[in-house]
Amino acid sequence: GCAIFPVDGENSMLVTTSLDGGLKVHTIDFGWSGSEKKQSEGGITGTLSRFSYITMSRGQVSPTNQSKLTQFRSHTSRDPLACLSIASDGQGGRIAFAGGHDDVVLAYGINSACAVASVYSHRDAVTGLDLIQRPPATTQSALWSKKSTHTMISASWDATVKVWSVVVANGETVSIDREPLAELFDADSSIVCVSAVAIPDGDGGIVVGAGSADGSFCVWNLHSDGVQVVIHKEPARRGSGPCSVIKWSSEGGRLSLFTGFATGKVASYALVDGTIQKASAASVGVAVQALAYKEGILLVGCSDGGLRLIPIRDGAYFSSDLSLWPSINNKSSPGITSVNLSIIGTAKDGSGKCICCTGAEDGSIAIFELKKAVHAG
């Protein structure tokens, strides 16, 4: 997994986890000049400006002159780390939650430079992880204890999804309840990805989606009183390979679900009145391995090393003008296994930049900016 987030001014942090068991944190100084901070208006995102290319395989880091990349923290696990999620303590601290093949979820304090909590979570490898920050004004319930600041959702090859109460406090202090709040057993095969989101303007309920190795996926509505309801179950299709990635979005108060499959299919769904409704579907022609969505942009990372961009309208519907950037990480075109989108800076005054990070099977990372195409006239 990979994640970029702003720290201060021109500096950001990049957190990566790898199947080699490494968790690495790098600081990035983008070195933008004042004139570069003026974002041009108009058009859909159509150009890709790579200002940094990094190779992180075998621990070698070779940044370009344009942005300064510095290793800040490093942690090594004996077992592969398969998934990553980031939380803030609200006071400048950040915690990386990583799930591994040792069946454990580890919480690593980035400023503390050490593991701050862990929980033995599953009977097999942890393959998916998501964190939901407690929505404002959420009252105490079966899903939200009096003190909990986050709900953590983990998924595993053991075909279960578990929901955990987490307290993240000042100084990167983390407490994870040893007993899960909920366990979901409705998946038909090993789970390879999970995503969850709080229901906007709800009573503290959440929806969870999990994709399985047989190509099926399942969606649950977890009510704040603890009641679990399966609201959608997509059946497996023979020989289809896994539902490799699943992502929720709650932008604009609308709940949308994006799914990607080994068949090359990408599909979107809308949650309307408690039911899942299919919105759009497309094929990118090669196996989908990663997805990221933000502000009308769906990025699809594929096994051929290419990155596809699908513009999204009305929260869930695909536009037809799909863009393809081949061999995104390097000329050998390693398969893309993780994609992260982050808005760096304040988008409201026009200075926000859309930064994308892609991680690949060879351990390489590419970082680049997505710029809006400027239309004449």
XYZ file of C-alpha atoms in Angstrom, residues 36-372:
337
model
C 3.492 26.995 -9.644
C 0.992 27.144 -6.830
C -1.531 28.941 -9.018
C -3.715 26.152 -10.365
C -5.160 26.757 -13.805
C -8.915 26.381 -14.105
C -11.134 24.539 -16.548
C -11.471 21.181 -18.230
C -11.322 17.638 -16.975
C -8.027 16.255 -15.745
C -6.260 15.344 -18.934
C -2.518 15.663 -18.535
C -0.045 13.960 -16.289
C 3.039 15.784 -15.102
C 5.605 13.511 -13.521
C 7.873 15.579 -11.329
C 9.353 12.807 -9.278
C 10.354 9.260 -9.916
C 11.594 7.043 -7.152
C 12.864 3.500 -7.106
C 12.528 1.861 -3.727
C 13.360 -1.744 -4.504
C 16.244 -3.172 -2.463
C 16.200 -0.049 -0.314
C 17.714 2.139 -3.042
C 16.165 5.588 -3.318
C 16.995 7.762 -6.290
C 14.910 10.957 -6.379
C 15.084 13.450 -9.209
C 16.247 17.004 -8.731
C 12.703 18.335 -8.812
C 11.584 16.972 -5.471
C 13.616 15.980 -2.491
C 12.734 12.606 -1.022
C 14.226 11.688 2.330
C 13.721 8.496 4.284
C 12.265 9.438 7.654
C 11.247 6.147 9.276
C 11.617 2.451 8.606
C 10.055 -0.576 10.277
C 10.518 -4.213 9.331
C 8.086 -7.033 9.951
C 9.048 -10.698 9.631
C 6.021 -11.312 7.440
C 4.668 -9.549 4.335
C 2.582 -6.415 4.941
C -0.427 -6.532 2.638
C -2.500 -3.431 3.452
C -2.221 0.086 4.873
C -4.444 2.769 6.389
C -3.482 6.110 7.984
C -5.019 7.916 10.984
C -4.307 11.273 12.612
C -4.258 11.913 16.366
C -5.560 15.445 15.771
C -2.377 17.004 17.201
C 0.038 16.535 14.312
C 0.746 12.859 14.955
C 0.076 10.166 12.351
C -0.345 6.445 12.794
C 0.109 3.864 10.042
C -2.087 0.782 10.505
C -0.690 -2.182 8.564
C -2.119 -5.671 8.154
C 0.190 -8.586 7.543
C 0.520 -12.251 6.733
C 1.190 -12.882 10.441
C -2.584 -12.339 11.053
C -1.813 -9.166 13.044
C -2.794 -5.522 12.554
C 0.083 -3.274 13.636
C -0.248 0.425 14.523
C 3.009 2.321 13.911
C 3.509 5.853 15.247
C 5.295 7.883 12.583
C 6.700 10.516 14.953
C 7.184 7.938 17.722
C 9.147 5.723 15.302
C 7.831 2.545 16.897
C 4.874 0.216 17.075
C 2.280 1.754 19.398
C -0.372 -1.010 19.342
C -1.259 -4.296 17.687
C -4.086 -6.803 17.674
C -4.090 -10.481 16.693
C -7.064 -10.124 14.412
C -7.633 -13.142 12.165
C -6.826 -16.809 11.650
C -5.057 -16.065 8.350
C -3.339 -13.188 6.548
C -4.896 -9.738 6.904
C -5.541 -8.644 3.314
C -7.669 -5.527 3.728
C -7.828 -2.652 6.188
C -9.892 0.528 6.463
C -10.406 3.189 9.124
C -13.459 5.375 9.699
C -13.053 8.501 11.793
C -15.898 9.024 14.236
C -18.430 11.346 12.579
C -19.257 14.529 14.524
C -22.095 14.262 17.053
C -22.128 10.440 16.910
C -23.681 9.166 20.124
C -22.587 6.091 22.057
C -23.856 2.885 20.469
C -22.986 -0.737 19.752
C -20.572 0.500 17.026
C -19.196 3.551 18.827
C -18.078 3.287 22.430
C -17.927 6.388 24.579
C -14.198 6.920 23.955
C -13.635 5.479 20.479
C -12.292 7.892 17.861
C -12.168 5.461 14.947
C -13.680 2.218 13.770
C -11.234 -0.169 12.085
C -12.385 -2.750 9.555
C -10.112 -5.690 8.771
C -10.516 -8.514 6.253
C -8.634 -11.738 5.768
C -7.987 -14.850 3.749
C -9.980 -16.559 6.522
C -13.101 -15.189 4.697
C -14.159 -12.943 7.580
C -14.494 -9.199 8.076
C -14.083 -7.833 11.601
C -14.941 -4.423 13.015
C -12.860 -2.976 15.865
C -13.132 -0.066 18.269
C -10.015 2.146 18.204
C -8.959 5.113 20.331
C -6.314 7.384 18.810
C -5.160 10.052 21.260
C -2.597 12.845 21.532
C 1.027 11.728 21.236
C 0.187 8.893 18.810
C -1.318 6.862 21.641
C -3.419 4.021 20.242
C -5.715 1.527 21.929
C -7.448 -1.261 19.989
C -10.122 -3.300 21.756
C -9.106 -6.972 21.863
C -12.623 -8.179 21.066
C -14.198 -7.086 17.773
C -17.442 -5.095 17.749
C -18.745 -7.232 14.884
C -17.721 -10.251 12.804
C -19.082 -10.775 9.300
C -19.106 -14.341 7.965
C -21.113 -14.000 4.715
C -18.220 -14.024 2.202
C -18.042 -17.206 0.132
C -14.243 -17.385 -0.203
C -11.016 -15.763 0.978
C -11.326 -11.978 1.136
C -8.692 -9.948 -0.703
C -9.928 -6.350 -0.204
C -12.221 -4.314 2.026
C -13.566 -0.764 2.220
C -15.988 0.938 4.606
C -17.654 4.303 5.069
C -19.882 6.019 7.618
C -23.442 6.633 6.447
C -23.795 10.426 6.056
C -26.343 12.074 8.353
C -27.035 8.658 9.826
C -27.227 7.421 13.380
C -23.653 6.129 13.432
C -24.143 3.194 11.079
C -21.523 2.107 8.537
C -21.499 0.196 5.259
C -18.760 -2.323 4.466
C -17.804 -3.873 1.138
C -15.450 -6.851 0.743
C -14.153 -8.507 -2.431
C -13.271 -12.191 -2.562
C -10.790 -14.400 -4.386
C -13.564 -16.139 -6.361
C -14.741 -12.846 -7.936
C -17.715 -12.323 -5.644
C -18.230 -9.369 -3.348
C -20.505 -8.674 -0.421
C -21.899 -5.432 1.069
C -23.149 -5.105 4.637
C -25.047 -2.363 6.414
C -24.020 -2.307 10.077
C -26.601 -0.404 12.073
C -25.526 1.493 15.162
C -27.521 -0.934 17.331
C -25.269 -3.775 16.138
C -27.696 -5.317 13.633
C -25.911 -6.631 10.503
C -27.736 -6.720 7.176
C -26.322 -8.088 3.900
C -27.619 -5.577 1.364
C -25.830 -6.926 -1.718
C -24.093 -10.123 -2.726
C -22.477 -10.248 -6.150
C -22.057 -13.900 -7.148
C -18.807 -15.380 -8.421
C -18.512 -16.175 -12.101
C -16.628 -19.301 -13.067
C -12.999 -18.661 -13.933
C -13.306 -14.943 -13.359
C -10.468 -14.486 -10.848
C -10.731 -12.215 -7.811
C -12.676 -9.065 -7.103
C -9.276 -7.497 -6.482
C -10.202 -4.038 -5.209
C -13.215 -2.290 -3.699
C -13.527 1.397 -2.689
C -16.274 3.520 -1.128
C -16.670 7.250 -1.689
C -18.908 9.604 0.303
C -18.085 12.805 -1.560
C -20.941 15.267 -1.689
C -22.927 13.192 0.780
C -23.527 10.474 -1.841
C -22.335 6.933 -1.212
C -20.712 5.316 -4.246
C -18.936 1.967 -4.487
C -16.230 1.220 -7.066
C -15.083 -2.342 -7.774
C -12.274 -3.757 -9.927
C -11.805 -7.333 -11.120
C -9.063 -9.574 -12.519
C -11.147 -9.819 -15.706
C -10.471 -6.139 -16.427
C -13.970 -5.083 -15.442
C -14.533 -1.906 -13.420
C -18.024 -1.305 -12.035
C -19.690 1.378 -9.936
C -22.742 1.298 -7.694
C -24.776 3.854 -5.767
C -26.263 3.276 -2.327
C -29.796 4.633 -2.490
C -32.300 4.220 0.357
C -30.315 1.345 1.797
C -30.037 -0.620 -1.447
C -27.146 -1.048 -3.891
C -27.963 0.095 -7.420
C -25.637 -0.553 -10.357
C -24.470 2.669 -11.994
C -21.808 1.939 -14.640
C -19.455 -0.750 -15.902
C -16.488 -0.753 -18.267
C -13.608 -3.005 -19.237
C -10.009 -1.809 -19.276
C -8.861 -5.015 -20.990
C -6.327 -6.151 -18.384
C -6.532 -7.225 -14.734
C -7.398 -4.412 -12.309
C -5.208 -4.393 -9.178
C -5.778 -0.974 -7.577
C -8.315 1.870 -7.514
C -8.355 5.406 -6.158
C -11.171 7.967 -6.341
C -11.247 11.679 -5.548
C -13.177 14.675 -6.845
C -14.580 13.066 -9.984
C -11.428 11.147 -10.905
C -11.261 7.330 -10.792
C -7.736 5.990 -11.266
C -7.358 2.320 -12.166
C -3.992 0.588 -11.659
C -3.536 -2.479 -13.846
C -1.405 -5.597 -14.159
C 0.174 -4.344 -17.428
C 1.782 -1.436 -15.572
C -0.633 1.096 -17.021
C -2.805 3.626 -15.218
C -6.293 4.361 -16.545
C -8.314 7.451 -15.680
C -12.107 7.328 -15.838
C -13.899 10.658 -15.285
C -16.913 10.232 -12.980
C -20.095 12.307 -13.135
C -22.851 12.515 -10.506
C -20.724 10.593 -8.026
C -20.881 7.157 -9.666
C -21.380 7.284 -13.451
C -18.524 6.679 -15.889
C -17.791 9.167 -18.669
C -16.670 7.705 -21.971
C -13.364 9.595 -22.344
C -11.018 7.126 -20.661
C -7.306 8.055 -20.556
C -4.417 5.576 -20.494
C -0.874 6.198 -19.297
C 1.246 3.101 -20.042
C 4.294 1.919 -18.068
C 3.576 4.412 -15.316
C 6.330 3.366 -12.900
C 9.167 2.569 -15.305
C 9.987 1.153 -18.732
C 9.806 -2.450 -17.548
C 6.112 -1.764 -16.844
C 5.649 -3.618 -13.533
C 2.031 -4.259 -12.537
C 0.484 -1.490 -10.410
C -0.551 -2.847 -6.991
C -1.529 0.353 -5.147
C -2.772 3.830 -6.062
C -3.277 6.822 -3.793
C -4.709 10.263 -4.613
C -4.177 13.259 -2.362
C -5.045 16.942 -2.656
C -2.007 18.842 -1.366
C -2.575 22.473 -0.411
C -5.876 24.300 -0.230
C -7.993 23.537 -3.247
C -10.456 26.348 -2.413
C -8.078 29.172 -3.330
C -6.905 27.402 -6.471
C -3.545 26.276 -5.102
C -4.496 22.678 -4.379
C -2.544 20.084 -6.310
C -3.781 16.584 -7.095
C -0.870 14.285 -6.288
C -0.925 10.628 -7.252
C 1.298 7.851 -5.976
C 1.523 4.396 -7.573
C 3.264 1.350 -6.122
C 4.245 -1.563 -8.318
C 5.117 -5.246 -8.091
C 8.867 -4.576 -8.383
C 8.885 -2.359 -5.282
C 9.045 0.876 -7.263
C 7.012 3.968 -6.476
C 6.087 6.791 -8.854
C 4.782 10.168 -7.709
C 3.274 12.664 -10.116
C 0.797 15.488 -10.362
C -2.487 15.309 -12.228
C -3.127 18.672 -13.876
C -6.323 19.950 -15.388
